[in-house]
PDB file of C-alpha atoms and ligand atoms in Angstrom:
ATOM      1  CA  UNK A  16       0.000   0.000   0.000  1.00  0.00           C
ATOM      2  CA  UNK A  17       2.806   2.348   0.689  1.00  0.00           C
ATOM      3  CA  UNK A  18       4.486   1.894  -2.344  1.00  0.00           C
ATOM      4  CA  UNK A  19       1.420   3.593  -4.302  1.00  0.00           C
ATOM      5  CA  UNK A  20       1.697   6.545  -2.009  1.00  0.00           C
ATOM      6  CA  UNK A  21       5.198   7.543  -2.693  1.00  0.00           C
ATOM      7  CA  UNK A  22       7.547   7.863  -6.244  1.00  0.00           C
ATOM      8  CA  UNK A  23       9.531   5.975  -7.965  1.00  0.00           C
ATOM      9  CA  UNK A  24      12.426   7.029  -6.495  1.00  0.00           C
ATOM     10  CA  UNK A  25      11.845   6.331  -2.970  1.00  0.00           C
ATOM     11  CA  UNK A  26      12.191   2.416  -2.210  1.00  0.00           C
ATOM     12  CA  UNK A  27       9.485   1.341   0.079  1.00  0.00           C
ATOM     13  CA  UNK A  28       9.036  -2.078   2.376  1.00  0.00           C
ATOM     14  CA  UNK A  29       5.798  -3.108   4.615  1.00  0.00           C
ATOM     15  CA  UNK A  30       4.683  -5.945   7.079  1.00  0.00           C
ATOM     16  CA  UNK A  31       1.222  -6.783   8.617  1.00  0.00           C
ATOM     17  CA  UNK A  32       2.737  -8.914  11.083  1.00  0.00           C
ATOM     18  CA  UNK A  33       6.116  -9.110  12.765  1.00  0.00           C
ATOM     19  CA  UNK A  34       8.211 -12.050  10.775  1.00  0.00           C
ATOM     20  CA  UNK A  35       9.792 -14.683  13.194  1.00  0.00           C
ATOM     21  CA  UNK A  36      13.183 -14.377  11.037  1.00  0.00           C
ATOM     22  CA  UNK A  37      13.104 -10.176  12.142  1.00  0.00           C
ATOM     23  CA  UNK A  38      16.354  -9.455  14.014  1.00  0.00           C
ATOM     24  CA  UNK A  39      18.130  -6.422  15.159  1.00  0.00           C
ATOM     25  CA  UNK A  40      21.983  -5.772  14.485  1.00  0.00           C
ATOM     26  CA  UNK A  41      23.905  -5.402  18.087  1.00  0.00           C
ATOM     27  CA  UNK A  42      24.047  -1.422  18.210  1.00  0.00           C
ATOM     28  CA  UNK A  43      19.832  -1.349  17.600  1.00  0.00           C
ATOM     29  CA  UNK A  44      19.736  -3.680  20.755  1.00  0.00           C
ATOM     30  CA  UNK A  45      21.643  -1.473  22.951  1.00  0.00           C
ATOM     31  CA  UNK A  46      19.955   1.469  21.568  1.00  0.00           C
ATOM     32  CA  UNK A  47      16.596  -0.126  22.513  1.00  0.00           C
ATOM     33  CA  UNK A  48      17.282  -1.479  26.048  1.00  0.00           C
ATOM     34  CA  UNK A  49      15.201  -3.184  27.998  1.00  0.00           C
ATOM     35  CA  UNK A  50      11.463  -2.618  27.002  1.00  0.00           C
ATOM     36  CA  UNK A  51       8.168  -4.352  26.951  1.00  0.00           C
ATOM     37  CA  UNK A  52       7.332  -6.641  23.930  1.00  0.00           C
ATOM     38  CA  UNK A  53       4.976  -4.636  22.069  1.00  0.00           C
ATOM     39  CA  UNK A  54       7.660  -1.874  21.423  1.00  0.00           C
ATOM     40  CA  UNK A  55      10.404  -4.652  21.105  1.00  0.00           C
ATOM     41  CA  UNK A  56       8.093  -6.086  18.404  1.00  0.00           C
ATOM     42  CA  UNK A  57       7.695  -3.095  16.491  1.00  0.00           C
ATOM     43  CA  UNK A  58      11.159  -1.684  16.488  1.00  0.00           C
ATOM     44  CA  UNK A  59      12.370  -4.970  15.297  1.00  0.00           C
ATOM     45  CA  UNK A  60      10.008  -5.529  12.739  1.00  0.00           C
ATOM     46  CA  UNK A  61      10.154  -2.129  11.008  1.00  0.00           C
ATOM     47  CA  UNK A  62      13.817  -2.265  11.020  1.00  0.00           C
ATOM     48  CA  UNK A  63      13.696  -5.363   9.090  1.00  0.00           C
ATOM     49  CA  UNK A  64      11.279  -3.793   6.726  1.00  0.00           C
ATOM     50  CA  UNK A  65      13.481  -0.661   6.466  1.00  0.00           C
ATOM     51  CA  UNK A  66      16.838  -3.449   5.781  1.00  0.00           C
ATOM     52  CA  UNK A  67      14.375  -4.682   2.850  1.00  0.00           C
ATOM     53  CA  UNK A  68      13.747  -1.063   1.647  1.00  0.00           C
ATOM     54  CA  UNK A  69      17.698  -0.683   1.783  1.00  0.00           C
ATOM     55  CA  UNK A  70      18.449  -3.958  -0.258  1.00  0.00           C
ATOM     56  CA  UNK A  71      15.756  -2.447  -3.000  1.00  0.00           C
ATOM     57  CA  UNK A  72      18.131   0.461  -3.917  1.00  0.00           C
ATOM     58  CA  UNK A  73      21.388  -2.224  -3.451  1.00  0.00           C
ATOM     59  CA  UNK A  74      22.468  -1.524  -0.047  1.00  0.00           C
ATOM     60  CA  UNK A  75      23.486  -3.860   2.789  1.00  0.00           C
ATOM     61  CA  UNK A  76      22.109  -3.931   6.078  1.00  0.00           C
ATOM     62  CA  UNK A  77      22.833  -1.283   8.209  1.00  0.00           C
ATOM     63  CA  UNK A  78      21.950  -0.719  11.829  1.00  0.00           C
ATOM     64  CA  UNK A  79      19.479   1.664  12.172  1.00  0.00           C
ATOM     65  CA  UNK A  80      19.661   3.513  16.104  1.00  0.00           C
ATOM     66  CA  UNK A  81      17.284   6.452  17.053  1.00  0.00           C
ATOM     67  CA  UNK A  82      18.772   9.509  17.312  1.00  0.00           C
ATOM     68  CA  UNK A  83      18.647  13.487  17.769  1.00  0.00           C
ATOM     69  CA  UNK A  84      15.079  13.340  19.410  1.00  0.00           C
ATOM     70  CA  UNK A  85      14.027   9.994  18.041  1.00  0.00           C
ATOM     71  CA  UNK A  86      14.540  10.419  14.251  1.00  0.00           C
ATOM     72  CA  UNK A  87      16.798   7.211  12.670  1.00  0.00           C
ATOM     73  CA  UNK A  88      19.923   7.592  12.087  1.00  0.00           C
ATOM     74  CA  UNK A  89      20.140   6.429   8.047  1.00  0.00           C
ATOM     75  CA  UNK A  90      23.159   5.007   6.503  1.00  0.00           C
ATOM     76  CA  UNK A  91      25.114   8.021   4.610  1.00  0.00           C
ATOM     77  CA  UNK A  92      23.365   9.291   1.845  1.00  0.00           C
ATOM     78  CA  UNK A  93      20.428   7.791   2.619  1.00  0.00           C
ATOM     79  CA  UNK A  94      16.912   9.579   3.413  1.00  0.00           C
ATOM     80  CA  UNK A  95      14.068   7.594   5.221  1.00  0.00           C
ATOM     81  CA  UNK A  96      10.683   7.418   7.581  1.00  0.00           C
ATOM     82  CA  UNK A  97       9.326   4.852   9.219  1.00  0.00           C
ATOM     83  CA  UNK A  98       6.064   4.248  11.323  1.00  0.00           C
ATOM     84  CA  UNK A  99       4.028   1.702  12.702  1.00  0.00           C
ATOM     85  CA  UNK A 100       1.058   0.869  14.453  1.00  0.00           C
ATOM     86  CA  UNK A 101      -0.982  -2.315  15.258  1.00  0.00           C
ATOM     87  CA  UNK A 102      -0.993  -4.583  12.504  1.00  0.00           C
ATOM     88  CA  UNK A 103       1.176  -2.710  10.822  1.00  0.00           C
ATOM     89  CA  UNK A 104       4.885  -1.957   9.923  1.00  0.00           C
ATOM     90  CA  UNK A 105       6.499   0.439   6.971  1.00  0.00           C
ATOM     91  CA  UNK A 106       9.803   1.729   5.683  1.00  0.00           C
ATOM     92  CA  UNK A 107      10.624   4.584   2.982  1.00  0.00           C
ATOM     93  CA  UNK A 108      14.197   4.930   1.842  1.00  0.00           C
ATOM     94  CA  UNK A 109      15.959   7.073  -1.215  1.00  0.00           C
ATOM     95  CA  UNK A 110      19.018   7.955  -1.945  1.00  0.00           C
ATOM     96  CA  UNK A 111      19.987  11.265  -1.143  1.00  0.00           C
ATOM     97  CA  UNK A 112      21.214  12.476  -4.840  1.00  0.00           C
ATOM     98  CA  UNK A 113      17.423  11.884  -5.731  1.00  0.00           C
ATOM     99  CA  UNK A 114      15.688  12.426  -2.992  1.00  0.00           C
ATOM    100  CA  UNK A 115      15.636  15.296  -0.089  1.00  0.00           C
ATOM    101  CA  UNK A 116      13.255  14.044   2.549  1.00  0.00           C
ATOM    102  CA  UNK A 117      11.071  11.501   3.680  1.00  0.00           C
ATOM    103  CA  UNK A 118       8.266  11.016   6.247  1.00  0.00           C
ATOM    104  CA  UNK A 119       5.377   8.198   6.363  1.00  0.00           C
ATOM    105  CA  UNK A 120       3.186   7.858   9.163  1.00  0.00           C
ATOM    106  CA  UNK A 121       0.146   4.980   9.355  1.00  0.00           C
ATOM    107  CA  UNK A 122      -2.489   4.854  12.539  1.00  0.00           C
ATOM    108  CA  UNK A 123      -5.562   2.851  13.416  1.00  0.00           C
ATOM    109  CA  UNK A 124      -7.972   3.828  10.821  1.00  0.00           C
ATOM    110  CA  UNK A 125     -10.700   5.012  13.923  1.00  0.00           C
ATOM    111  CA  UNK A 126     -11.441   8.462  15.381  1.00  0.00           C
ATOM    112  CA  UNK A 127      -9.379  10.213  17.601  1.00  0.00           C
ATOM    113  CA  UNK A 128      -9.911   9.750  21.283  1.00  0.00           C
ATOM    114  CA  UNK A 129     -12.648  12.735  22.558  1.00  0.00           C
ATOM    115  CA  UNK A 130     -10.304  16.187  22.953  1.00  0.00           C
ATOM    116  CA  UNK A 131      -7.282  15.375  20.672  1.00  0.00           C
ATOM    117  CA  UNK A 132      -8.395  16.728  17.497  1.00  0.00           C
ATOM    118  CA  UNK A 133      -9.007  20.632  19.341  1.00  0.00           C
ATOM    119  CA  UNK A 134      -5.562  20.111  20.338  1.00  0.00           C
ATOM    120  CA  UNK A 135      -3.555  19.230  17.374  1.00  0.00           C
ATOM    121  CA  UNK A 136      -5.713  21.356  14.647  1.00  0.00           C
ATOM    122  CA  UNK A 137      -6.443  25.211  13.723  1.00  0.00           C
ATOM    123  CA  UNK A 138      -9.480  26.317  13.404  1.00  0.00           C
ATOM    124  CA  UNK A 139      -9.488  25.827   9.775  1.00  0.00           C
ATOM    125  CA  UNK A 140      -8.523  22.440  10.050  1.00  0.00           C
ATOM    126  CA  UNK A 141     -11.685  21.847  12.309  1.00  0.00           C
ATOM    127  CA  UNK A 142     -13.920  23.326   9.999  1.00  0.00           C
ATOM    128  CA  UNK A 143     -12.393  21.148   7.251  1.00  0.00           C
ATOM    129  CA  UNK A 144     -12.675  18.005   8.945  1.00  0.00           C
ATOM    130  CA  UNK A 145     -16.365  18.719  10.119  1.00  0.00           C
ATOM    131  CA  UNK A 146     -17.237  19.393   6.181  1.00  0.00           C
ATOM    132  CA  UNK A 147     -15.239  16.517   5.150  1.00  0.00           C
ATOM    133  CA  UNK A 148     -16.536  14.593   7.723  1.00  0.00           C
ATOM    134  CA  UNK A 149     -20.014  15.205   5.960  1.00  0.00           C
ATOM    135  CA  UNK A 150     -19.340  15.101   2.359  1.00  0.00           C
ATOM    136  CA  UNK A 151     -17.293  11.764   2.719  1.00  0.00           C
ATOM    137  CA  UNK A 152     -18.054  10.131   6.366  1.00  0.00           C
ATOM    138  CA  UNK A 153     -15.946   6.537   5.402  1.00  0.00           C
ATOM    139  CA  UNK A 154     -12.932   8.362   6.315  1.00  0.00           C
ATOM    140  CA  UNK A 155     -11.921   9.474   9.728  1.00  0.00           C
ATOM    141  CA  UNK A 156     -10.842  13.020   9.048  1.00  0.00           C
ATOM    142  CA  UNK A 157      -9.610  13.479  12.092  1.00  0.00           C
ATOM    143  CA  UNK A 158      -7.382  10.609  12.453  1.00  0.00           C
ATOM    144  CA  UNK A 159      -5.751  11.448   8.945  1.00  0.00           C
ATOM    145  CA  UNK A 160      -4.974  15.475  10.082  1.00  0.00           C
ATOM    146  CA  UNK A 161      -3.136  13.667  12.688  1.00  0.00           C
ATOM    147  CA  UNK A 162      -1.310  11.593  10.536  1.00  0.00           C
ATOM    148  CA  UNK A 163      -0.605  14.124   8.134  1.00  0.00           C
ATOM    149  CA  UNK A 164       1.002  16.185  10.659  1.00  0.00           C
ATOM    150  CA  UNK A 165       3.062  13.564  11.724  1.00  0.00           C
ATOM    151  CA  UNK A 166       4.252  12.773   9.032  1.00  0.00           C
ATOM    152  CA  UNK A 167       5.167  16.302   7.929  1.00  0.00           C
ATOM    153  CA  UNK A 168       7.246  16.012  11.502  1.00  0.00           C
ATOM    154  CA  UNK A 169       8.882  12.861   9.917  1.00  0.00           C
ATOM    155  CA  UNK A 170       9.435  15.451   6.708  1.00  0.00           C
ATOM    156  CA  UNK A 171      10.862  18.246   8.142  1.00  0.00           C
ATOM    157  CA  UNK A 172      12.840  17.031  11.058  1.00  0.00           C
ATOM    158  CA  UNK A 173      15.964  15.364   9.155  1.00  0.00           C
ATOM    159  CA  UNK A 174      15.804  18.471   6.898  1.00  0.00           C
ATOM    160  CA  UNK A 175      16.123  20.965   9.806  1.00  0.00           C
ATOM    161  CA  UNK A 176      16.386  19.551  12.952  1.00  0.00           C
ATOM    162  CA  UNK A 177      14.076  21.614  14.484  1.00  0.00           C
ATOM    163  CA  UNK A 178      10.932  21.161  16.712  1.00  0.00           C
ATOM    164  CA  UNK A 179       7.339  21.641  14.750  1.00  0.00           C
ATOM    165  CA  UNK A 180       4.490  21.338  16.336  1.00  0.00           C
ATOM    166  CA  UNK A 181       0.817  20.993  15.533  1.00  0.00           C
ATOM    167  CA  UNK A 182      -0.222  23.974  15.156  1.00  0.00           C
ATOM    168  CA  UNK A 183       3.122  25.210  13.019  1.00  0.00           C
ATOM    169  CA  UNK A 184       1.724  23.930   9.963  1.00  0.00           C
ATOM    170  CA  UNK A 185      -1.648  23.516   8.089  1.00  0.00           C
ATOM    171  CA  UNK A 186      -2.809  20.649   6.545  1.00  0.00           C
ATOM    172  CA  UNK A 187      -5.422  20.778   3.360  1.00  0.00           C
ATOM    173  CA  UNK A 188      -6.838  17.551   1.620  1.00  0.00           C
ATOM    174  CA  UNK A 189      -7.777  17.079  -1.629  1.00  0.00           C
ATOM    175  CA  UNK A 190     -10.388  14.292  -0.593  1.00  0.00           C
ATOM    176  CA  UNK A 191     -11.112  12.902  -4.255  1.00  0.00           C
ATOM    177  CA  UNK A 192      -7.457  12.648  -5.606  1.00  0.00           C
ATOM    178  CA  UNK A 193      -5.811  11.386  -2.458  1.00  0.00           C
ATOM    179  CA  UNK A 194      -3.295  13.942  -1.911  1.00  0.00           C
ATOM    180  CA  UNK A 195      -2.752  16.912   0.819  1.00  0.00           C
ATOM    181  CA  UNK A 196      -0.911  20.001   1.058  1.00  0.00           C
ATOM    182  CA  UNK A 197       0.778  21.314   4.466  1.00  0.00           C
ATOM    183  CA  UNK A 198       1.679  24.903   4.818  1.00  0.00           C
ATOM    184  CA  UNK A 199       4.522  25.848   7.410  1.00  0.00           C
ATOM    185  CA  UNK A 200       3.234  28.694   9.145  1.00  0.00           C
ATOM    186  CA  UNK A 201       5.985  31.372   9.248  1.00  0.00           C
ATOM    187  CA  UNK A 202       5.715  31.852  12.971  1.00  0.00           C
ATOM    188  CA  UNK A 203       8.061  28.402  13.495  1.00  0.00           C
ATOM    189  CA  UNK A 204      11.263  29.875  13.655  1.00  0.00           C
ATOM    190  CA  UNK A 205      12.293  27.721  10.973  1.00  0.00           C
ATOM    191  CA  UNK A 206      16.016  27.720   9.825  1.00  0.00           C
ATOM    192  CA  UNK A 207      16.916  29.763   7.004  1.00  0.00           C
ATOM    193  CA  UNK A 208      16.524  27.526   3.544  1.00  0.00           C
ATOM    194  CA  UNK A 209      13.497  25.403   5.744  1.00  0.00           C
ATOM    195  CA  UNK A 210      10.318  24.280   3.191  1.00  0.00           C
ATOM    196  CA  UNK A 211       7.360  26.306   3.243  1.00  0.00           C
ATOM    197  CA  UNK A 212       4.993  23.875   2.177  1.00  0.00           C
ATOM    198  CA  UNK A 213       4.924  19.957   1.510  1.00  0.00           C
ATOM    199  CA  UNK A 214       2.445  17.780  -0.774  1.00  0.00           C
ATOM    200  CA  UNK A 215       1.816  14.728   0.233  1.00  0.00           C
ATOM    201  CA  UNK A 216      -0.480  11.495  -0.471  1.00  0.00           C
ATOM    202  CA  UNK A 217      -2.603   9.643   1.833  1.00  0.00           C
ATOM    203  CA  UNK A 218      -5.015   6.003   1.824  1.00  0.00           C
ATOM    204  CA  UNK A 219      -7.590   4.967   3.671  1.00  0.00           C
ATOM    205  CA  UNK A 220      -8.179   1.414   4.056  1.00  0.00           C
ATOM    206  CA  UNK A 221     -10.544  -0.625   6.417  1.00  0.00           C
ATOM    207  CA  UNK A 222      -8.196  -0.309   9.358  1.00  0.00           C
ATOM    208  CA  UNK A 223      -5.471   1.772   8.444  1.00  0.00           C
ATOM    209  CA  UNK A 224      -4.558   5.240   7.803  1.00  0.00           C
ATOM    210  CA  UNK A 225      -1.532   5.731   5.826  1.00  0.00           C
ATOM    211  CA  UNK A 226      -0.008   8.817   4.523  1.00  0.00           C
ATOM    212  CA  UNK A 227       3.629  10.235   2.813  1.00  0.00           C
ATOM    213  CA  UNK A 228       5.297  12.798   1.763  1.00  0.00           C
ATOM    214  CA  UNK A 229       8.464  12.806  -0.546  1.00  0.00           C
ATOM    215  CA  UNK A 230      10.596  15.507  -1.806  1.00  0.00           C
ATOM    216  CA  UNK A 231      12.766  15.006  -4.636  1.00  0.00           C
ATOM    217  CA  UNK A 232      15.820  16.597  -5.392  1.00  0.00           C
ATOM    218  CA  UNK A 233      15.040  19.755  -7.438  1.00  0.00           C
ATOM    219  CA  UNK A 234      11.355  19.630  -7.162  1.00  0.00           C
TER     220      UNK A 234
HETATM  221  C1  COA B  29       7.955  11.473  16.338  1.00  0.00           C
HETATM  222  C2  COA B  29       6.485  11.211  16.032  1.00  0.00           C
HETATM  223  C3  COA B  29       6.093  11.965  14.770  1.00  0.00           C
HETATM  224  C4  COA B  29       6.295   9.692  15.815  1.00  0.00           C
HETATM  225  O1  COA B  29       5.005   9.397  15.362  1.00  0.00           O
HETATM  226  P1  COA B  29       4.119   8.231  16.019  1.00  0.00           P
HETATM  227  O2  COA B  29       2.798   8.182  15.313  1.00  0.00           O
HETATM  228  O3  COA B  29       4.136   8.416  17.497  1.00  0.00           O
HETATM  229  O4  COA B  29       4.877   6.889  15.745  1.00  0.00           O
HETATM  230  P2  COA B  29       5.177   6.095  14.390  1.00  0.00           P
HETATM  231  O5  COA B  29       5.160   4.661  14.734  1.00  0.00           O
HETATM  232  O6  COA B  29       4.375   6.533  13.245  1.00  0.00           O
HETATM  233  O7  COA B  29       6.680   6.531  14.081  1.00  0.00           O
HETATM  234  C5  COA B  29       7.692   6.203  14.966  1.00  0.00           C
HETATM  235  C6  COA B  29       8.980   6.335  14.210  1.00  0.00           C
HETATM  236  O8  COA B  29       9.162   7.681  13.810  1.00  0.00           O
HETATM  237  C7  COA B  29      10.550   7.908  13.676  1.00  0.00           C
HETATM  238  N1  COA B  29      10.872   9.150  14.357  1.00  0.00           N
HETATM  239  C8  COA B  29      10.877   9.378  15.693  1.00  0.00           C
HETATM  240  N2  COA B  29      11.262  10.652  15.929  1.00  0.00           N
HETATM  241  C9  COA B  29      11.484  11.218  14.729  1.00  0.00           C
HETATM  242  C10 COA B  29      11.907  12.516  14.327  1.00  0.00           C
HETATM  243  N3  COA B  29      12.212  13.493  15.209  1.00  0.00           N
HETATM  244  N4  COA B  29      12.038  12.772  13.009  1.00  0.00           N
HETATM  245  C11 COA B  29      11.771  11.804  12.092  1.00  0.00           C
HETATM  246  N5  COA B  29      11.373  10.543  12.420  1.00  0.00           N
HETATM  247  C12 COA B  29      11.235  10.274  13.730  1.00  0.00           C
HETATM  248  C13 COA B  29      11.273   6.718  14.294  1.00  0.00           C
HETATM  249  O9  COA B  29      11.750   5.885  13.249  1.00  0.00           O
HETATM  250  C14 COA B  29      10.179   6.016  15.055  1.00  0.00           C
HETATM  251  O10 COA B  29      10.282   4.607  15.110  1.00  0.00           O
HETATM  252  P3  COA B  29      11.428   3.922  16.003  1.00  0.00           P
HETATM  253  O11 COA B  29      11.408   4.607  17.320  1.00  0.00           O
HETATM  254  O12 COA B  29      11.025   2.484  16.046  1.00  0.00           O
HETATM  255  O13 COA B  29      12.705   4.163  15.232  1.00  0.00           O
HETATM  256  C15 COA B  29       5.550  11.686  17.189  1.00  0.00           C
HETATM  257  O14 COA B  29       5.747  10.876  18.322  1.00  0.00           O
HETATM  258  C16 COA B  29       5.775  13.129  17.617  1.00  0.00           C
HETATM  259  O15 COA B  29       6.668  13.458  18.389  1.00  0.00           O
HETATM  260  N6  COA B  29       4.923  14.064  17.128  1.00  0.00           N
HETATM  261  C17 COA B  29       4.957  15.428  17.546  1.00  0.00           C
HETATM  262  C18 COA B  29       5.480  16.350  16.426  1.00  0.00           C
HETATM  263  C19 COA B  29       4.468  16.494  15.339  1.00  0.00           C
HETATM  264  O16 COA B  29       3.885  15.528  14.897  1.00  0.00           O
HETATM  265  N7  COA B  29       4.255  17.740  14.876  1.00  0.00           N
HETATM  266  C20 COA B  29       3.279  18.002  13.853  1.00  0.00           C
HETATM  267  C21 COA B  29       3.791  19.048  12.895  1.00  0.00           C
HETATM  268  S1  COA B  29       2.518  19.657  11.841  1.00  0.00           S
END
């Protein structure tokens, strides 16, 4: 599914369940530490997806450790995103030369717990999810805002390394042709040289929200 979300240029991998033969390379284990099995599961499992993404564009495994507030560190010259959720696990990987940034996010394809979506959308979001919410109600509008933010997060951080937070940028969906557009709000402080905007795609299935952005080199 993610594959039809992002270009060609961007190698993608994804799991629905976590694959006995999964393993992490030494440094990922020390990274991770001692945690309970549901995040053990996950971390494992999307970094074997992400070593499958890797072997797409030709390159070996590589150990893939959080860090500067979370983000993976990516082999050099690599750009990539990962996410996952229950039931599901998903990589994104290009090489830098082609591609500038990355970011993928996928939740549970249900509506946001009571009081989240006032306090990750502006009031122009709201508005657009209630009328979305109306014209097309098989889609959880709310749930995808949230995933569309995160995922500009997933975006923007490797390119800047700076904090954004929900209300920094604005999200607009194009709710027939699967895309969305997210504006950067120019209050964010944003490093000199920082993107303004971001298009991305997004999918709605049964039980999954999924959505991506990708910027390629000179777009
Ligand atoms: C970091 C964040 C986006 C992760 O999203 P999530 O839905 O909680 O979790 P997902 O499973 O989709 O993604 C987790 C993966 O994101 C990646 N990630 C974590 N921090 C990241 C960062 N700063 N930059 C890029 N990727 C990051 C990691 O690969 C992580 O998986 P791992 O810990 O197994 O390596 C989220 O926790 C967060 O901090 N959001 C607040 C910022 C935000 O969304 N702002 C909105 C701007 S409009």
């Amino acid at each position: 599914m993610i594959e039809q979300l992002l270009p060609a240029a961007v190698a993608s991998d994804e799991l629905f369940h976590d694959p006995p033969e999964a393993e992490l390379l030494p440094e990922e284990r020390a990274a991770l530490g001692a945690v309970g099995r549901a995040r053990q599961e996950e971390f494992t499992s999307v970094r074997h997806a992400a070593r499958r993404a890797l072997s797409a564009l030709g390159l070996p495994p590589a150990p893939l450790v959080p860090g500067l507030r979370g983000a993976p560190s990516w082999p050099e010259a690599v750009v990539g995103s990962m996410t996952h959720c229950v039931g599901y696990r998903a990589a994104a990987v290009g090489l830098s030369s082609r591609v500038r940034t990355v970011g993928i996010d996928a939740e549970p394809h249900v509506a946001l717990p009571f009081g989240v979506l006032d306090r990750i959308a502006l009031p122009e979001e709201r508005g657009q999810v209630a009328e979305l919410a109306h014209l097309v109600p098989g889609v959880s509008w709310d749930r995808l805002l949230f995933s569309a933010k995160e995922t500009v997060y997933k975006a923007w951080f490797p390119l800047t390394r700076t904090w954004l937070g929900f209300h920094d940028a604005s999200i607009t969906f194009d709710a027939a042709g699967g895309g969305f557009h997210a504006r950067v709000l120019p209050t964010t402080g944003a490093p000199v040289g920082a993107p303004d905007c971001f298009k991305g795609r997004w999918l709605a299935t049964r039980s999954l929200l999924i959505t991506a952005i990708a910027v390629l080199e000179g777009d």
